PDB file of C-alpha atoms and ligand atoms in Angstrom:
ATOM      1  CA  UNK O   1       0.000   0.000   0.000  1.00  0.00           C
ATOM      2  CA  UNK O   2       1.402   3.442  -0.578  1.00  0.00           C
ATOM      3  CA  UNK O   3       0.229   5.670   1.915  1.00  0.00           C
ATOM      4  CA  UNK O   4      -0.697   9.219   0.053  1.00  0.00           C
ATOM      5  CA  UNK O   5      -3.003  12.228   0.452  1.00  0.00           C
ATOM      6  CA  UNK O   6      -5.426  11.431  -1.677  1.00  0.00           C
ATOM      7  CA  UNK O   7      -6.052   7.917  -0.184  1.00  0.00           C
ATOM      8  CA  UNK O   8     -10.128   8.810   0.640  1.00  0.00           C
ATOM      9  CA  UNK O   9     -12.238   6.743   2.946  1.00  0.00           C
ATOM     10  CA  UNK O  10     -13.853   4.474   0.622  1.00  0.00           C
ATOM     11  CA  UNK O  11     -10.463   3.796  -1.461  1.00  0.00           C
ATOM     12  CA  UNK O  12      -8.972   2.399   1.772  1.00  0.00           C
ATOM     13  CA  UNK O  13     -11.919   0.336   2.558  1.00  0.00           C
ATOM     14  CA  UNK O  14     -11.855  -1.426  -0.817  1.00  0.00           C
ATOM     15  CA  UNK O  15      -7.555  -1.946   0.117  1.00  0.00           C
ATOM     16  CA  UNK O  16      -8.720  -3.221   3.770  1.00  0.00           C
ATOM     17  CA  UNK O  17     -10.836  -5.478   2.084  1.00  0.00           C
ATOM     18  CA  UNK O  18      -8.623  -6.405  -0.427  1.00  0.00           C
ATOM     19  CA  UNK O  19      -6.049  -7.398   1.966  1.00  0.00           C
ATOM     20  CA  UNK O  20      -8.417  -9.395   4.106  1.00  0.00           C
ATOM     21  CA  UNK O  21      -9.593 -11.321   1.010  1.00  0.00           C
ATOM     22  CA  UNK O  22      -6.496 -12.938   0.860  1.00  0.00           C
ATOM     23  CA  UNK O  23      -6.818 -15.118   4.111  1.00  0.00           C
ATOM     24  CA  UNK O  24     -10.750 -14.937   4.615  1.00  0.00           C
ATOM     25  CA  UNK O  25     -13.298 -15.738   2.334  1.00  0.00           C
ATOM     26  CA  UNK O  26     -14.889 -12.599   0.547  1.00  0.00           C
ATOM     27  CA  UNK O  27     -17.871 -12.630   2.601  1.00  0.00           C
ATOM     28  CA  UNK O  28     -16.046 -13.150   5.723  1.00  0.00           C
ATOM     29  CA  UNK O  29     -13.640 -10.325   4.712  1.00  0.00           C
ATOM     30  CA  UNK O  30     -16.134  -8.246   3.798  1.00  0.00           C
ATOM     31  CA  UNK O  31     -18.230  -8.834   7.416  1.00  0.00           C
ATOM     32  CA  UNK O  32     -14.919  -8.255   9.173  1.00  0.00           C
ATOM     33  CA  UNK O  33     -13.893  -5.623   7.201  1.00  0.00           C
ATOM     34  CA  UNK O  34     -16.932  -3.961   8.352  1.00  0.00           C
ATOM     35  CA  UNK O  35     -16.955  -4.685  11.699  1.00  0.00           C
ATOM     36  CA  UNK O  36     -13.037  -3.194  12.463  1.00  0.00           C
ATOM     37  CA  UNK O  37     -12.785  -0.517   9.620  1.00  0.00           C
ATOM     38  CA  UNK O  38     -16.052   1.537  10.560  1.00  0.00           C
ATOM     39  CA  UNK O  39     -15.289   1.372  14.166  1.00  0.00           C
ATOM     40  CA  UNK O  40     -11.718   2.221  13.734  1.00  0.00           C
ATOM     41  CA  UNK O  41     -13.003   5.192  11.914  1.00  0.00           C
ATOM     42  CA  UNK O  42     -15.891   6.130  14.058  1.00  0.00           C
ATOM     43  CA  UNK O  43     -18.308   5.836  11.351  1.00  0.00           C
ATOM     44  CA  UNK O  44     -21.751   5.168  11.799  1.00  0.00           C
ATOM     45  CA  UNK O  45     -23.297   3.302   8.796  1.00  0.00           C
ATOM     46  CA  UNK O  46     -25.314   6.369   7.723  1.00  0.00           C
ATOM     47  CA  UNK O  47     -21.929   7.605   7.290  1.00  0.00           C
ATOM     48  CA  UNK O  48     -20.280   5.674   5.022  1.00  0.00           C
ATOM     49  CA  UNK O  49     -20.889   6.336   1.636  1.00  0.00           C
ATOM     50  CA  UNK O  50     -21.456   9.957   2.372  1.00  0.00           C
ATOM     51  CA  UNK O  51     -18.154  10.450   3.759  1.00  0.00           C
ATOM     52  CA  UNK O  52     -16.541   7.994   1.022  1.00  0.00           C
ATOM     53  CA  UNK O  53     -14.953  10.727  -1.149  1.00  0.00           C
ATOM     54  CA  UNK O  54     -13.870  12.347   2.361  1.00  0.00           C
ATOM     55  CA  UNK O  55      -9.330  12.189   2.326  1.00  0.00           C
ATOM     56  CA  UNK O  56      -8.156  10.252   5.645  1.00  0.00           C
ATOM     57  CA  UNK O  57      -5.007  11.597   8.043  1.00  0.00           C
ATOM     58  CA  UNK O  58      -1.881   9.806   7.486  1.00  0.00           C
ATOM     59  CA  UNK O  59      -1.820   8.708  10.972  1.00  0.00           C
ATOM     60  CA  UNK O  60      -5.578   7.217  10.653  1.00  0.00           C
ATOM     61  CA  UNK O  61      -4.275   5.195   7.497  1.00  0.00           C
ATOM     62  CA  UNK O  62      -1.075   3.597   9.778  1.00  0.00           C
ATOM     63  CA  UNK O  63      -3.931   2.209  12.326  1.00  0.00           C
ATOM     64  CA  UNK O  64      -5.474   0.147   9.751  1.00  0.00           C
ATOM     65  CA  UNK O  65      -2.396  -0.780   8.980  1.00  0.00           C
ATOM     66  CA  UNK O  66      -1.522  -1.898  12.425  1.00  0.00           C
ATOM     67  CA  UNK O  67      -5.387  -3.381  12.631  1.00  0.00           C
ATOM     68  CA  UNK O  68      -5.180  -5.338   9.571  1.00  0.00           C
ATOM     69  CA  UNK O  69      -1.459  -6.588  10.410  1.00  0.00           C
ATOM     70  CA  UNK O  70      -3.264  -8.417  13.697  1.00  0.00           C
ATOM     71  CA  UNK O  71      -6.539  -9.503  11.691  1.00  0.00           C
ATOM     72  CA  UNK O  72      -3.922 -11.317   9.506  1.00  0.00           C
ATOM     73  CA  UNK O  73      -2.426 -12.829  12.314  1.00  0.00           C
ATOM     74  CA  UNK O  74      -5.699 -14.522  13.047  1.00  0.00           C
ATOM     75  CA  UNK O  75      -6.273 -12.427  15.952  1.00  0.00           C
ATOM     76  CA  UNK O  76      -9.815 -12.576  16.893  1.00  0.00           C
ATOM     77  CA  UNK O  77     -12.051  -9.596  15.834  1.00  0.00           C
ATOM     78  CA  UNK O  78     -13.528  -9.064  19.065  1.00  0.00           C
ATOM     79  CA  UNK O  79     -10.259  -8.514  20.839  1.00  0.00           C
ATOM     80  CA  UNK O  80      -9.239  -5.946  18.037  1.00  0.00           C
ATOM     81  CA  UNK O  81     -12.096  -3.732  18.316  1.00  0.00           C
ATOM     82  CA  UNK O  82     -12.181  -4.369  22.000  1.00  0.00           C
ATOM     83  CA  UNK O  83     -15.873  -5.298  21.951  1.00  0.00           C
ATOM     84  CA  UNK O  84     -18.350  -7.919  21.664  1.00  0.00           C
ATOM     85  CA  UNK O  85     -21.966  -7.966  22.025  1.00  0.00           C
ATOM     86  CA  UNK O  86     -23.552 -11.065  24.563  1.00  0.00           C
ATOM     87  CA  UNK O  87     -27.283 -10.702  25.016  1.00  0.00           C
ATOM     88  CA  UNK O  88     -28.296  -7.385  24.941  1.00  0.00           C
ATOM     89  CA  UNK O  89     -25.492  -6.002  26.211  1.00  0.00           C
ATOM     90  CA  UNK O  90     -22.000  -4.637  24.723  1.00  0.00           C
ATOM     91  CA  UNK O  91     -19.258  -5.645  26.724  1.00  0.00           C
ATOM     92  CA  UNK O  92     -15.548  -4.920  26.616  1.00  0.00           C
ATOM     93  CA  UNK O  93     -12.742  -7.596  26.165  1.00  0.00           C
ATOM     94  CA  UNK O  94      -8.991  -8.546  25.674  1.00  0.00           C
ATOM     95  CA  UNK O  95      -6.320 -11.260  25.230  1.00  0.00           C
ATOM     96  CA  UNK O  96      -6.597 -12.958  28.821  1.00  0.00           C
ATOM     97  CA  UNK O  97     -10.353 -12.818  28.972  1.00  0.00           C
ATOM     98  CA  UNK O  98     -12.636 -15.268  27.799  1.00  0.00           C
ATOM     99  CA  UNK O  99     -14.610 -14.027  23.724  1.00  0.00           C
ATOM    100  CA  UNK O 100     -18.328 -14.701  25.272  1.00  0.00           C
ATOM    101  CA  UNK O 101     -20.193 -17.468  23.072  1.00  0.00           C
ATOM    102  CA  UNK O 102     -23.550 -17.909  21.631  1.00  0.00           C
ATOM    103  CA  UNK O 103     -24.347 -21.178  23.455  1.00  0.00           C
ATOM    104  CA  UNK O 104     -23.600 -19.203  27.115  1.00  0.00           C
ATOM    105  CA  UNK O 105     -25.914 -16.653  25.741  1.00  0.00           C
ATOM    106  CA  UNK O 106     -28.041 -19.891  25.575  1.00  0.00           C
ATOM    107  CA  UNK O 107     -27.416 -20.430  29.026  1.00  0.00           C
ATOM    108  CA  UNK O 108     -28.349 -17.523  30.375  1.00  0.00           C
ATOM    109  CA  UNK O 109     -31.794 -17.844  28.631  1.00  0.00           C
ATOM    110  CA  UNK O 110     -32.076 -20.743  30.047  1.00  0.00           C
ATOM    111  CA  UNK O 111     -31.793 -19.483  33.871  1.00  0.00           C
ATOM    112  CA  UNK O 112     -33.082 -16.107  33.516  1.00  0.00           C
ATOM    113  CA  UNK O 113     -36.854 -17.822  31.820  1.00  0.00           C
ATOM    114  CA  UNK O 114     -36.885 -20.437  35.206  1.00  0.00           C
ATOM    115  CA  UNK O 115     -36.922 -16.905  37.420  1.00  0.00           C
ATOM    116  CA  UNK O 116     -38.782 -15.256  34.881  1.00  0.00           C
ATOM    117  CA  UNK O 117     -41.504 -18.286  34.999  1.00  0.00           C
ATOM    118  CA  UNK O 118     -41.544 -17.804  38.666  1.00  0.00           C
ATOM    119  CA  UNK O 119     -42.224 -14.290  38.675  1.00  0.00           C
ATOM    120  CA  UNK O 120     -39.872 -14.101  41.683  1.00  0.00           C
ATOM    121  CA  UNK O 121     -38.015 -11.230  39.336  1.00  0.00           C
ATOM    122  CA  UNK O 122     -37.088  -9.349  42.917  1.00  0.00           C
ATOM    123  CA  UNK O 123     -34.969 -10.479  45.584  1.00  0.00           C
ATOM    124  CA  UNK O 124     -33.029 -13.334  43.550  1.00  0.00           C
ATOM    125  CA  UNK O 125     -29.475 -13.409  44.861  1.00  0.00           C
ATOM    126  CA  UNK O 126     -27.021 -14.538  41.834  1.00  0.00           C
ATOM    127  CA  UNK O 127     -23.685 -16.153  41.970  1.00  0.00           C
ATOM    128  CA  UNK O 128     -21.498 -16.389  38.518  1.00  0.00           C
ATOM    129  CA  UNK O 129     -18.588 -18.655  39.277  1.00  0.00           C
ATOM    130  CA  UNK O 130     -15.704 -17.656  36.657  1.00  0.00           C
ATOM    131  CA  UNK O 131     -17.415 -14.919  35.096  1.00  0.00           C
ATOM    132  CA  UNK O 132     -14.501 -13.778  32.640  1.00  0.00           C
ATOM    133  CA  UNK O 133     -15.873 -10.737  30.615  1.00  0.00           C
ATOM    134  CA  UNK O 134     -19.065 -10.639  33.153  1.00  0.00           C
ATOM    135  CA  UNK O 135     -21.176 -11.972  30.754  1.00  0.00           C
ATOM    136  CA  UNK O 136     -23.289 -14.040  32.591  1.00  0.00           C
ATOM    137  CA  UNK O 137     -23.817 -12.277  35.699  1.00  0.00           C
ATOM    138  CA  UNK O 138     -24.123  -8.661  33.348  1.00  0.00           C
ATOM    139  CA  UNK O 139     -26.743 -10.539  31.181  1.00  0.00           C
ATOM    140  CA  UNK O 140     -28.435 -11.816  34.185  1.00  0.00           C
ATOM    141  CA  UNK O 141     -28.937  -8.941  35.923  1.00  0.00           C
ATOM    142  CA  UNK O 142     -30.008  -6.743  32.946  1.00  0.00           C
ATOM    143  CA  UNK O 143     -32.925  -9.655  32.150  1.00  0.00           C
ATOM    144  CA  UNK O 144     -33.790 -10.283  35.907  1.00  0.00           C
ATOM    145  CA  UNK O 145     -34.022  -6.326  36.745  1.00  0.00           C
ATOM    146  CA  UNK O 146     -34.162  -6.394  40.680  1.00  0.00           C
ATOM    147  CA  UNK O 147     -31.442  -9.347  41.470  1.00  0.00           C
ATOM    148  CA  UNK O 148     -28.598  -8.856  43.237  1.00  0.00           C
ATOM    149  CA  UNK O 149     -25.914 -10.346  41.578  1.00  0.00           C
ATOM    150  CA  UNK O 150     -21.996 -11.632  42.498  1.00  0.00           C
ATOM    151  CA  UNK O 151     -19.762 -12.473  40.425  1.00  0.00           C
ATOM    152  CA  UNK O 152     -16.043 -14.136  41.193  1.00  0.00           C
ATOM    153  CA  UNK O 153     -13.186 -15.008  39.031  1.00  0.00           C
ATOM    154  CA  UNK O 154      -9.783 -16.592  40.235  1.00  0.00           C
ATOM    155  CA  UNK O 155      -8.550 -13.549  36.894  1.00  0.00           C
ATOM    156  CA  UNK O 156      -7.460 -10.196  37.902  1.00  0.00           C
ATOM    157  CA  UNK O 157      -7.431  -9.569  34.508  1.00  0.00           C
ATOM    158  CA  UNK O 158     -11.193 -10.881  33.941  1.00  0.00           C
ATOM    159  CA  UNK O 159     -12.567  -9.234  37.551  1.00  0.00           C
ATOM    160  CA  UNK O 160     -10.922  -5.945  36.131  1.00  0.00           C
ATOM    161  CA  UNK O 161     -12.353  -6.071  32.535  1.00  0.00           C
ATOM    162  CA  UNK O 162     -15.910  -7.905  34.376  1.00  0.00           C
ATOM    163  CA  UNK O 163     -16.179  -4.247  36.206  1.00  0.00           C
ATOM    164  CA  UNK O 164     -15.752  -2.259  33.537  1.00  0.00           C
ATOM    165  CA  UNK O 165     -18.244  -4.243  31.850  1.00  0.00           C
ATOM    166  CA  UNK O 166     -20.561  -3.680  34.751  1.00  0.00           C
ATOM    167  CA  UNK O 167     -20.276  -0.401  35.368  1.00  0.00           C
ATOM    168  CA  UNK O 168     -20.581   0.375  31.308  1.00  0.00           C
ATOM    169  CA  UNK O 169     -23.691  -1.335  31.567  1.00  0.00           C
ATOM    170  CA  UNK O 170     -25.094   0.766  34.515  1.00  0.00           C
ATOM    171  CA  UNK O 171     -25.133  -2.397  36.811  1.00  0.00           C
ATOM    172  CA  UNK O 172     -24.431  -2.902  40.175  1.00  0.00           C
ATOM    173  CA  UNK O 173     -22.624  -6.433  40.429  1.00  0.00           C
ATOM    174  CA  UNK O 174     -20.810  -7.332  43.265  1.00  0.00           C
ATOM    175  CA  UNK O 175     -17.328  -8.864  42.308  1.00  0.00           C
ATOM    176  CA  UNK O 176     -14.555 -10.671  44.223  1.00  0.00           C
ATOM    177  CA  UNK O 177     -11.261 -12.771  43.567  1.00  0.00           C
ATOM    178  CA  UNK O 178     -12.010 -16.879  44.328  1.00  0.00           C
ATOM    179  CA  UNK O 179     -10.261 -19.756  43.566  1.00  0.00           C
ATOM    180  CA  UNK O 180     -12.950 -22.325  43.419  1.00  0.00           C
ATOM    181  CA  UNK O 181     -10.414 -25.116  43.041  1.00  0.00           C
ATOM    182  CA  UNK O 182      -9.163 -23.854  47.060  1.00  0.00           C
ATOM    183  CA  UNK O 183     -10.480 -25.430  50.168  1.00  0.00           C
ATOM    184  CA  UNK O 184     -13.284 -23.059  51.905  1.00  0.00           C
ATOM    185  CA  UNK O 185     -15.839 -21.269  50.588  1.00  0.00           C
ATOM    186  CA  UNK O 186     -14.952 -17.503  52.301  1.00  0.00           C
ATOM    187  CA  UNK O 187     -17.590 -15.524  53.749  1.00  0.00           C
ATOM    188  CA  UNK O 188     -20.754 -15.065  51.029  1.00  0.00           C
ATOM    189  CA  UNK O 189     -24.406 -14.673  51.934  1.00  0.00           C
ATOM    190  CA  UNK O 190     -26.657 -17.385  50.578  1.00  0.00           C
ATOM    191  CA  UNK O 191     -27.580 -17.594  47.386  1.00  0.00           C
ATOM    192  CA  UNK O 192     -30.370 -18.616  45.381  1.00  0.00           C
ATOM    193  CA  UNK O 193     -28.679 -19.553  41.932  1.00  0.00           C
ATOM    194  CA  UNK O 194     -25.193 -20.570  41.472  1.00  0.00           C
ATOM    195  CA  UNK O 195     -24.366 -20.197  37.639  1.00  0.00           C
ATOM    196  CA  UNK O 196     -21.305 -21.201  35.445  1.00  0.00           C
ATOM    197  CA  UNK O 197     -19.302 -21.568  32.524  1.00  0.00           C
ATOM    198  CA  UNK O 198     -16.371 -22.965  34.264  1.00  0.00           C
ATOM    199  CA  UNK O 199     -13.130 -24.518  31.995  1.00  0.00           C
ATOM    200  CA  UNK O 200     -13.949 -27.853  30.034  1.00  0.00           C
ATOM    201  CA  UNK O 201     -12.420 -28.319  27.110  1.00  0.00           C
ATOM    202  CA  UNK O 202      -9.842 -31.625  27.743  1.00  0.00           C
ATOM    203  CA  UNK O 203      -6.308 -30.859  26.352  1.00  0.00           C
ATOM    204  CA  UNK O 204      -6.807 -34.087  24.234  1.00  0.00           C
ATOM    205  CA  UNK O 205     -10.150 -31.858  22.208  1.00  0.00           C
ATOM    206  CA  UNK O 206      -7.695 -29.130  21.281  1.00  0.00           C
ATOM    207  CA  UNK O 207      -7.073 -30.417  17.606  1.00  0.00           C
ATOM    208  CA  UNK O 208     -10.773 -29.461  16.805  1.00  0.00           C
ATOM    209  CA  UNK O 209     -10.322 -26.106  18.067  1.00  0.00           C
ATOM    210  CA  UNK O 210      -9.695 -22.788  15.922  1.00  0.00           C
ATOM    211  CA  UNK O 211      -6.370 -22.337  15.739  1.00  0.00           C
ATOM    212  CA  UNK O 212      -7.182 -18.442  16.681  1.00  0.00           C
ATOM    213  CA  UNK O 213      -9.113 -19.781  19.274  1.00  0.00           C
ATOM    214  CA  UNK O 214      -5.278 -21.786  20.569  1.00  0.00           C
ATOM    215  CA  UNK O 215      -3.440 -18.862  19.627  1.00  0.00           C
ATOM    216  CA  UNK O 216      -4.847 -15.815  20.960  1.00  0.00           C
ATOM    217  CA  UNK O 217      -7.637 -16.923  23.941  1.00  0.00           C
ATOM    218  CA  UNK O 218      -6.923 -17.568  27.243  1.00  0.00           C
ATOM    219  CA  UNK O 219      -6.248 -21.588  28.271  1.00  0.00           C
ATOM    220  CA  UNK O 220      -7.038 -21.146  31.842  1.00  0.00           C
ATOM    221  CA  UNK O 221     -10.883 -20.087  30.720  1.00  0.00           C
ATOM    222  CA  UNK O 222     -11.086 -23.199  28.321  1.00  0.00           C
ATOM    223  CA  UNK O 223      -8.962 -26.100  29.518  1.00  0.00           C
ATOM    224  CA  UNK O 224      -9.216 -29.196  31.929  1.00  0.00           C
ATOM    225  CA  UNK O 225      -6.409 -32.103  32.016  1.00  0.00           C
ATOM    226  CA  UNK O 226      -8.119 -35.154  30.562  1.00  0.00           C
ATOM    227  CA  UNK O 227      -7.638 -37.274  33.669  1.00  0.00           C
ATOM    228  CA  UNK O 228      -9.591 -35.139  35.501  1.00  0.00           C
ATOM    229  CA  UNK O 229     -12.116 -33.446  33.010  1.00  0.00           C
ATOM    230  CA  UNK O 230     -15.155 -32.193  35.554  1.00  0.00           C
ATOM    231  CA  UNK O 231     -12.861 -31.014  38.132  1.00  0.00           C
ATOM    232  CA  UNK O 232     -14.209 -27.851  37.933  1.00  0.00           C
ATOM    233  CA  UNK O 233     -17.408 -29.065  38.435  1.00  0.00           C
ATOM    234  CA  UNK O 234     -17.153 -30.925  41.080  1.00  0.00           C
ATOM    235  CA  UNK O 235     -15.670 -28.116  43.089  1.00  0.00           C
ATOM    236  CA  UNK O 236     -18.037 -25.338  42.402  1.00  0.00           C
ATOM    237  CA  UNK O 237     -21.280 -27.964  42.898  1.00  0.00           C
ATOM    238  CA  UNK O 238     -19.334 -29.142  46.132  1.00  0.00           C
ATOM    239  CA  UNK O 239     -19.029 -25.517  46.894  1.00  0.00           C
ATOM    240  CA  UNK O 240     -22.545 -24.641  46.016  1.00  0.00           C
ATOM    241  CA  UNK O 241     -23.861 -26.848  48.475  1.00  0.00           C
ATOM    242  CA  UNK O 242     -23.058 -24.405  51.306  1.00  0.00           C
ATOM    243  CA  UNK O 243     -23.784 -21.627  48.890  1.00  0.00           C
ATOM    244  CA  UNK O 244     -27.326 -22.016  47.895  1.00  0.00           C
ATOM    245  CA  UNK O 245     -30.141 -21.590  50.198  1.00  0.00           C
ATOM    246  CA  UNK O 246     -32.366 -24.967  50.159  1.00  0.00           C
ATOM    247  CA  UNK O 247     -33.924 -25.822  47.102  1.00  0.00           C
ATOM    248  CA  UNK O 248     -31.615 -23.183  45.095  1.00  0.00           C
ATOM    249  CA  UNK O 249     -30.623 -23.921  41.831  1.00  0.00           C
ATOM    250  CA  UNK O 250     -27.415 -24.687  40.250  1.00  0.00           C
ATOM    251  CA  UNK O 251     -26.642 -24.227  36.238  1.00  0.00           C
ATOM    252  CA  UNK O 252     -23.555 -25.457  34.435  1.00  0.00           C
ATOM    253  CA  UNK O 253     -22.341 -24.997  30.937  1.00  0.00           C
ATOM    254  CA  UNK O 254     -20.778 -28.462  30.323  1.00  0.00           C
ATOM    255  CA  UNK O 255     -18.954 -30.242  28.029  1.00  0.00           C
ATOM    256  CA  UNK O 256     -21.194 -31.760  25.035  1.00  0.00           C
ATOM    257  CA  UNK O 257     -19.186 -35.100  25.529  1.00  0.00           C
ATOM    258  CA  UNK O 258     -19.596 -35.922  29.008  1.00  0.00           C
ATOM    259  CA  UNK O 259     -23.275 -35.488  29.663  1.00  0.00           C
ATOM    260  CA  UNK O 260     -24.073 -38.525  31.387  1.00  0.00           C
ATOM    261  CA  UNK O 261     -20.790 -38.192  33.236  1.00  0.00           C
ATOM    262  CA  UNK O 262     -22.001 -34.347  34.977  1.00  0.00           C
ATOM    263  CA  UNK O 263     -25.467 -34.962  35.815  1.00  0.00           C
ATOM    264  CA  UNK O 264     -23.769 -38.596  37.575  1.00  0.00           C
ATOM    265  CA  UNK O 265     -21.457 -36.274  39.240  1.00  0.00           C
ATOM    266  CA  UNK O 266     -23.549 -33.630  40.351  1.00  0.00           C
ATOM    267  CA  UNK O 267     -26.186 -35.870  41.452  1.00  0.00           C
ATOM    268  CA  UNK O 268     -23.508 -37.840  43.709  1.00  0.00           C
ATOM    269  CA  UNK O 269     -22.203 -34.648  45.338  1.00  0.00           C
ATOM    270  CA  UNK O 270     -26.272 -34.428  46.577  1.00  0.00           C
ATOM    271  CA  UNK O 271     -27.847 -32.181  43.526  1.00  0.00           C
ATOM    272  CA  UNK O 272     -31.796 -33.534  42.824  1.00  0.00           C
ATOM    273  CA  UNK O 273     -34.200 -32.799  40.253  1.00  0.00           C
ATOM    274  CA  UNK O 274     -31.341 -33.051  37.696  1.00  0.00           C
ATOM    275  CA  UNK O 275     -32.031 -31.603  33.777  1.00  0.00           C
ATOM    276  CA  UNK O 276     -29.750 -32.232  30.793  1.00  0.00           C
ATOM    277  CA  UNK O 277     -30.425 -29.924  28.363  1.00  0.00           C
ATOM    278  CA  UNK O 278     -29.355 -29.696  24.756  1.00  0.00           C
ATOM    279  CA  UNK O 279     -27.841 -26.045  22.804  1.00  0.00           C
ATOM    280  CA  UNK O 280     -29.590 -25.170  19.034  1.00  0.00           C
ATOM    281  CA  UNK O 281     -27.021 -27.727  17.829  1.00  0.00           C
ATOM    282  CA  UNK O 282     -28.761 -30.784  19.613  1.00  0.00           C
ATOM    283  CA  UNK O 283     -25.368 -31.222  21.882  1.00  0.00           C
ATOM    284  CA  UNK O 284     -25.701 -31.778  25.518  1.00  0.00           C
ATOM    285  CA  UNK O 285     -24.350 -28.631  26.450  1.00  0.00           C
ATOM    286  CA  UNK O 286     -26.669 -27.333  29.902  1.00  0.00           C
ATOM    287  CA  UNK O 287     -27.355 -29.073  33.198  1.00  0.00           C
ATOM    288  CA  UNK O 288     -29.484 -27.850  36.108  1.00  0.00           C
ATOM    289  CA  UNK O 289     -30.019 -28.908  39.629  1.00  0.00           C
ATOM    290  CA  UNK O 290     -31.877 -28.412  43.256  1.00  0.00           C
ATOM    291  CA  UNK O 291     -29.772 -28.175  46.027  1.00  0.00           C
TER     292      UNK O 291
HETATM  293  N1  LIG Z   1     -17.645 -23.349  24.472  1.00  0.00           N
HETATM  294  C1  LIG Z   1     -16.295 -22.877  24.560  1.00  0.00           C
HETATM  295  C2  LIG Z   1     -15.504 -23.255  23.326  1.00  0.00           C
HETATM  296  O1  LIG Z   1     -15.698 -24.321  22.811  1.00  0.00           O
HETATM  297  C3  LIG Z   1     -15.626 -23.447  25.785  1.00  0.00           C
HETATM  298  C4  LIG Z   1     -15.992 -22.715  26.998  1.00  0.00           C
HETATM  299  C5  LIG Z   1     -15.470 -23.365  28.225  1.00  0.00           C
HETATM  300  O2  LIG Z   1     -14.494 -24.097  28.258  1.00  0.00           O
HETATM  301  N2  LIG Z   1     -16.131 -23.101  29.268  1.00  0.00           N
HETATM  302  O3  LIG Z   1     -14.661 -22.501  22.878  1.00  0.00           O
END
C-alpha cells in the first residue's frame, strides 16, 4: 500500500478489504472488514458512503495498517475492536479474557426464563462462578431487573475487565477474587442460583479447536487435564452446596461429551431434580439442579 493524500475513505476500505480477502473468504472479509474498519473510523453506517470521497489523516491510514497486520495474524475480531456484544449487552474484552459465546448466551436464557416463569423477578441473589468478561452475571442482571448479583473469578485480569463491563452497563454487580479449586468457601451470603461456565475443554479436544481460538484466547478459561475433566465441576457444585439456600438452583455450561458423566457427578455430590439440556445444535451442552 502506498500511503498518500489522496487515499479517501472508501479507497482504503476497498484496500482493507482487499487485503483481508487474501486469508478470509470474501464474505467473511467483507463482514470483518466492516466490523473493524467503521469502528476504527468512528463511522456510523449512515456515514459511510457519504463520507466515502472524504481524504483520511496519514496517521488514521497507519492504524489500519496496524489493525489489519493483527486480523492477519488470526487475531480474533472481538479482541481488536475491543468489543463484543452477549445478550443485549456490549461488553468490553482482551487477550486474557474469555470471547463470550452464543451457546452461554443460551445459558443464560435458560436461567433467567426459570426466574422469569416464577415471577420471583425481585430479591433473587445470583452467583457467577468464573465470570470472565461478566457476561453471565451482566446478562443476568439486565434480564432479571431487581437481582442482586456476584460475580467471582480466580482472573485479575477478567474481575478488572468484568467491572468495567458492569459499570458500562449501569449495573451494580458485586465482584470478588475466588479460587474455586481452594479449600473453603470464604464468607458469602446465601444464594439462590449458582451459575457457570467454568473450563472444560480436555487438552486431548484441542485439535478441533480454531487455531485463533489456541493462539490468541486464554487456556485457563477453556482447559481441563483429561484425567480429571469435571474437576471444575465438582468443586463449584461441592461448593454450592453451602452456597445455595435450600432448594436453590445450580446451572452449568458443560462439556457436550460428558453429559451422562455431569449430571452422575452432580447428582452424587447431593444435587436432585437433575435436567440435561441440549444447545440449538442438539449437543448436551446445559445441566441444572436443586440443592
Ligand atoms: N464453548 C467454549 C468453546 O468451545 C468453551 C468454553 C469453556 O471451556 N467453558 O470454545
Amino acid at each position: 500500500m502506498s500511503i498518500n493524500h489522496e487515499s479517501t475513505i472508501g479507497w482504503a476500505w476497498r484496500w482493507f478489504v482487499g487485503e483481508l480477502s487474501e486469508c478470509y473468504e470474501k464474505q467473511e472479509a467483507s463482514a470483518i472488514g466492516g466490523e473493524v474498519f467503521f469502528r476504527c473510523l468512528n463511522l456510523g453506517s449512515d456515514q459511510r458512503v457519504i463520507r466515502a470521497g472524504e481524504g483520511l489523516a496519514e496517521q488514521t491510514l497507519t492504524m489500519l495498517q496496524h489493525t489489519l497486520g493483527l486480523l492477519k495474524q488470526g487475531m480474533p475480531v472481538q479482541y481488536v475492536t475491543g468489543i463484543t456484544t452477549f445478550f443485549d449487552c456490549e461488553l468490553e474484552v482482551c487477550p486474557g479474557v474469555l470471547i463470550p459465546r452464543p451457546e452461554t448466551e443460551e445459558l443464560v436464557l435458560w436461567a433467567a426464563s426459570v426466574y422469569k416463569k416464577r415471577n420471583v423477578d425481585s430479591g433473587i441473589r445470583i452467583l457467577d462462578v468464573g465470570t470472565g468478561s461478566g457476561c453471565i452475571a451482566i446478562a443476568l442482571a439486565k434480564q432479571l431487573g431487581h437481582a442482586d448479583v456476584y460475580a467471582c473469578d480466580v482472573s485479575e485480569i477478567a474481575l478488572d475487565i468484568a467491572r468495567r463491563n458492569a459499570c458500562n452497563n449501569k449495573l451494580d454487580i458485586h465482584l470478588f477474587l475466588c479460587n474455586v479449586l481452594e479449600k473453603g468457601t470464604g464468607e458469602a451470603p446465601l444464594f439462590d442460583c449458582v451459575i457457570s461456565n467454568p473450563p472444560y475443554v480436555r487438552f486431548s479436544e484441542k485439535m478441533v479447536m480454531k487455531p485463533n481460538v489456541l493462539a490468541h484466547e486464554p487456556e485457563l478459561a477453556l482447559f481441563v487435564e483429561d484425567d480429571d475433566p469435571l474437576k471444575y465441576f465438582r468443586a463449584i457444585a461441592n461448593k454450592a452446596l453451602m452456597w445455595l439456600q435450600p432448594d436453590g438452583l445450580i446451572f452449568f455450561e458443560i462439556n457436550e461429551a460428558l453429559g451422562a458423566e455431569t449430571v452422575k457427578l452432580i447428582g452424587d455430590i447431593g444435587f436432585t431434580d437433575i435436567t440435561l439440556k441440549q444447545d440449538i445444535h442438539g449437543k448436551d451442552r446445559f445441566v441444572m439442579g436443586r440443592k
